[in-house]
Coordinates of C-alpha atoms in Angstrom, one line a residue:
Chain A
D1 CA 62.1 23.7 49.5
S2 CA 61.4 20.9 52.3
G3 CA 57.7 20.7 50.9
V4 CA 56.4 22.0 54.7
T5 CA 54.8 25.0 55.0
Q6 CA 54.0 27.3 57.8
T7 CA 52.0 30.2 58.2
P8 CA 52.4 33.0 58.9
K9 CA 56.0 33.9 58.7
H10 CA 55.9 36.8 60.9
L11 CA 53.5 37.6 63.5
I12 CA 53.9 40.7 66.1
T13 CA 51.4 40.4 69.1
A14 CA 51.4 41.7 72.5
T15 CA 51.6 40.3 76.1
G16 CA 48.4 38.5 77.4
Q17 CA 47.4 38.0 73.6
R18 CA 47.1 34.2 72.1
V19 CA 48.0 33.5 68.6
T20 CA 47.9 30.4 66.4
L21 CA 50.7 29.1 64.1
R22 CA 49.9 26.8 61.3
C23 CA 51.8 24.0 59.7
S24 CA 51.2 21.9 56.3
P25 CA 53.3 18.7 56.6
R26 CA 55.0 17.1 53.2
S27 CA 52.2 15.3 51.2
G28 CA 52.0 11.8 52.8
D29 CA 53.9 12.4 56.2
L30 CA 51.9 11.5 59.2
S31 CA 54.1 13.0 61.7
V32 CA 54.5 16.6 62.7
Y33 CA 56.9 18.2 65.2
W34 CA 56.7 21.7 66.6
Y35 CA 60.0 23.2 68.0
Q36 CA 60.7 26.4 69.7
Q37 CA 64.2 28.3 68.8
S38 CA 65.1 31.6 70.8
L39 CA 67.7 34.2 69.8
D40 CA 70.5 31.9 69.9
Q41 CA 69.5 29.0 71.4
G42 CA 69.4 25.6 70.0
L43 CA 66.0 23.7 69.2
Q44 CA 63.5 22.7 72.2
F45 CA 61.3 19.8 71.2
L46 CA 57.8 20.9 72.0
I47 CA 55.5 18.4 70.9
Q48 CA 54.7 15.5 68.4
Y49 CA 51.8 14.3 66.6
Y50 CA 51.4 11.5 64.5
N51 CA 48.1 10.8 62.4
G52 CA 46.1 13.1 64.5
E53 CA 47.1 11.9 67.9
E54 CA 49.6 13.2 70.2
R55 CA 52.8 11.1 70.3
A56 CA 55.1 12.5 72.1
K57 CA 55.6 15.7 74.3
G58 CA 58.7 17.6 75.1
N59 CA 59.4 21.1 76.9
I60 CA 55.9 22.5 76.1
L61 CA 54.4 25.1 78.4
E62 CA 51.0 24.7 79.7
R63 CA 50.0 27.7 78.0
F64 CA 50.8 26.0 74.7
S65 CA 48.7 23.6 72.8
A66 CA 48.6 21.7 69.6
Q67 CA 46.6 19.7 67.5
Q68 CA 46.5 18.1 64.2
F69 CA 43.6 17.8 62.0
P70 CA 42.2 15.2 59.6
D71 CA 43.9 16.4 56.7
L72 CA 47.1 16.0 58.6
H73 CA 47.9 19.9 59.1
S74 CA 49.1 21.3 62.4
E75 CA 48.2 24.3 64.6
L76 CA 50.2 25.5 67.4
N77 CA 48.1 27.6 70.0
L78 CA 50.1 30.1 72.2
S79 CA 48.2 31.9 74.7
S80 CA 48.8 34.3 77.6
L81 CA 51.8 35.3 75.8
E82 CA 54.8 37.0 77.8
L83 CA 57.8 38.5 76.1
G84 CA 60.2 35.2 76.7
D85 CA 58.0 33.6 73.9
S86 CA 59.2 35.3 71.4
A87 CA 61.0 33.2 69.1
L88 CA 61.2 31.3 65.7
Y89 CA 58.8 28.4 65.9
F90 CA 59.3 25.5 63.4
C91 CA 57.4 22.6 62.4
A92 CA 58.5 19.3 61.0
S93 CA 57.2 16.2 59.2
S94 CA 58.4 13.2 58.8
A95 CA 57.3 9.7 57.5
S96 CA 59.3 7.6 59.4
Q97 CA 60.8 8.4 63.0
D98 CA 63.8 9.5 61.8
E99 CA 64.8 12.3 59.4
Q100 CA 62.5 15.5 60.0
F101 CA 61.8 17.9 56.9
F102 CA 61.3 21.2 58.5
G103 CA 59.4 24.2 57.6
P104 CA 60.6 28.2 57.1
G105 CA 59.3 28.9 60.6
T106 CA 57.2 31.3 62.2
R107 CA 58.9 34.3 63.5
L108 CA 56.7 35.3 66.9
T109 CA 57.3 38.9 68.4
V110 CA 56.1 39.6 71.6
L111 CA 56.1 43.2 72.8
Chain B
L1 CA 67.2 10.3 77.1
A2 CA 70.0 9.9 75.0
K3 CA 71.7 13.5 75.6
T4 CA 74.5 14.9 73.2
T5 CA 77.3 16.8 73.8
Q6 CA 79.3 18.8 70.8
P7 CA 81.9 21.5 70.9
I8 CA 80.2 25.0 70.8
S9 CA 81.9 26.3 68.0
M10 CA 84.9 25.5 65.8
D11 CA 86.7 27.4 63.1
S12 CA 88.2 26.2 59.6
Y13 CA 89.5 27.4 56.3
E14 CA 88.1 27.0 52.7
G15 CA 89.5 23.7 51.4
Q16 CA 89.8 22.1 54.6
E17 CA 88.4 19.2 56.0
V18 CA 86.4 19.3 59.0
N19 CA 85.5 16.8 61.7
I20 CA 82.6 17.4 64.3
T21 CA 82.6 15.0 66.8
C22 CA 79.5 14.3 69.2
S23 CA 79.4 12.2 72.2
H24 CA 76.1 10.1 73.1
N25 CA 77.1 8.0 75.9
N26 CA 73.6 6.8 76.5
I27 CA 72.7 5.9 73.2
A28 CA 70.2 2.7 73.0
T29 CA 70.4 0.1 70.9
N30 CA 67.4 0.9 68.5
D31 CA 68.7 4.8 68.4
Y32 CA 69.9 6.3 65.0
I33 CA 72.5 9.0 64.7
T34 CA 71.5 12.0 62.6
W35 CA 73.3 15.3 61.6
Y36 CA 71.2 18.5 60.6
Q37 CA 72.7 21.8 59.3
Q38 CA 70.9 25.0 60.2
F39 CA 71.6 28.6 58.2
P40 CA 70.3 31.8 60.2
S41 CA 66.5 32.0 60.6
Q42 CA 66.2 28.5 58.2
G43 CA 64.7 25.4 59.4
P44 CA 67.4 22.6 60.0
R45 CA 68.2 20.4 56.9
F46 CA 69.2 16.8 57.4
I47 CA 72.7 15.9 56.2
I48 CA 73.2 12.2 57.0
Q49 CA 72.3 9.7 59.5
G50 CA 74.1 6.3 60.5
Y51 CA 73.6 3.3 63.1
K52 CA 77.2 2.2 63.0
T53 CA 80.6 2.0 61.2
K54 CA 80.6 4.4 58.3
V55 CA 78.2 6.2 56.0
T56 CA 78.9 8.4 53.2
N57 CA 76.9 10.5 50.7
E58 CA 77.5 13.3 48.4
V59 CA 78.1 16.1 51.1
A60 CA 79.3 14.4 54.3
S61 CA 80.4 11.2 55.9
L62 CA 79.5 9.8 59.3
F63 CA 81.9 7.6 61.4
I64 CA 80.6 5.7 64.3
P65 CA 82.6 3.4 66.3
A66 CA 81.9 0.1 67.5
D67 CA 80.5 1.1 70.9
R68 CA 78.4 3.8 69.4
K69 CA 78.8 6.2 72.3
S70 CA 80.0 9.0 69.9
S71 CA 80.1 9.8 66.2
T72 CA 82.2 12.2 63.8
L73 CA 80.4 14.0 61.0
S74 CA 83.2 14.6 58.7
L75 CA 82.7 17.5 55.9
P76 CA 85.4 17.3 52.8
R77 CA 86.7 20.6 51.5
V78 CA 84.6 23.1 53.3
S79 CA 83.9 26.3 51.7
L80 CA 82.2 29.7 53.0
S81 CA 78.8 28.4 52.3
D82 CA 79.0 25.7 54.8
T83 CA 79.1 28.6 57.6
A84 CA 76.3 27.2 59.9
V85 CA 75.6 25.8 62.9
Y86 CA 75.6 21.4 63.1
Y87 CA 73.2 19.5 65.4
C88 CA 73.9 16.0 66.4
L89 CA 70.6 14.2 66.9
V90 CA 70.0 10.7 68.4
G91 CA 66.5 9.4 67.8
E92 CA 64.9 8.1 71.4
N93 CA 63.2 5.5 69.3
N94 CA 60.7 4.3 72.1
F95 CA 59.2 7.7 72.8
N96 CA 59.7 9.2 69.3
K97 CA 61.3 12.0 71.3
F98 CA 63.9 14.1 69.3
Y99 CA 66.4 16.4 71.0
F100 CA 68.7 18.5 69.4
G101 CA 72.2 18.9 71.2
S102 CA 73.7 22.3 71.6
G103 CA 75.3 22.4 68.2
T104 CA 78.2 23.2 66.7
K105 CA 78.5 26.6 65.3
L106 CA 81.2 26.2 62.3
N107 CA 82.9 29.2 61.2
V108 CA 84.8 28.7 57.4
K109 CA 86.9 31.4 56.8
P110 CA 88.7 32.3 53.2

């Protein structure tokens, strides 16, 4: 158990819809990272937040957005969903820039 | 951007030592090299991290030559449970971006 929690575990929705994925980092970790992993693909870095502020952006689509709240939990919002957005979405947290602790992921299925 | 290159897959047998090499020609001075292990449908898990020379912990060793343009993850006496994807990660310190390589799928056979 990494100490990072993600909800929901599974999410099934339809094209065009909007969903919100939630992540609670390890106690004390200020950084939160979001990754997308499509079937049999590597991890694609989406975005990083540090203590409530956006720190870095990776390959995140304009239809996607994220935020980190004062209690340090983070949400990833995915809108106008397409079939290709079906993937595992991982959240990770860290206290430093180096080692990241990953959550169990949210499996999103877009039908 | 410190791009990494790893073999796509490797096969091994139980009890053997496995060495997985990662190339990172554009590594920056402040970058650390980190390796993660990922089982299917699970989040990656930290294995080991190093900056130069050799680092060893209870599960693996990491060898980094002087030029730091590559690194080798060494897993001693692998078991079936070591079958997983192994990612080499080079932190881009200035911009805090973490790009995973393509990963190496290690298949350990009995």
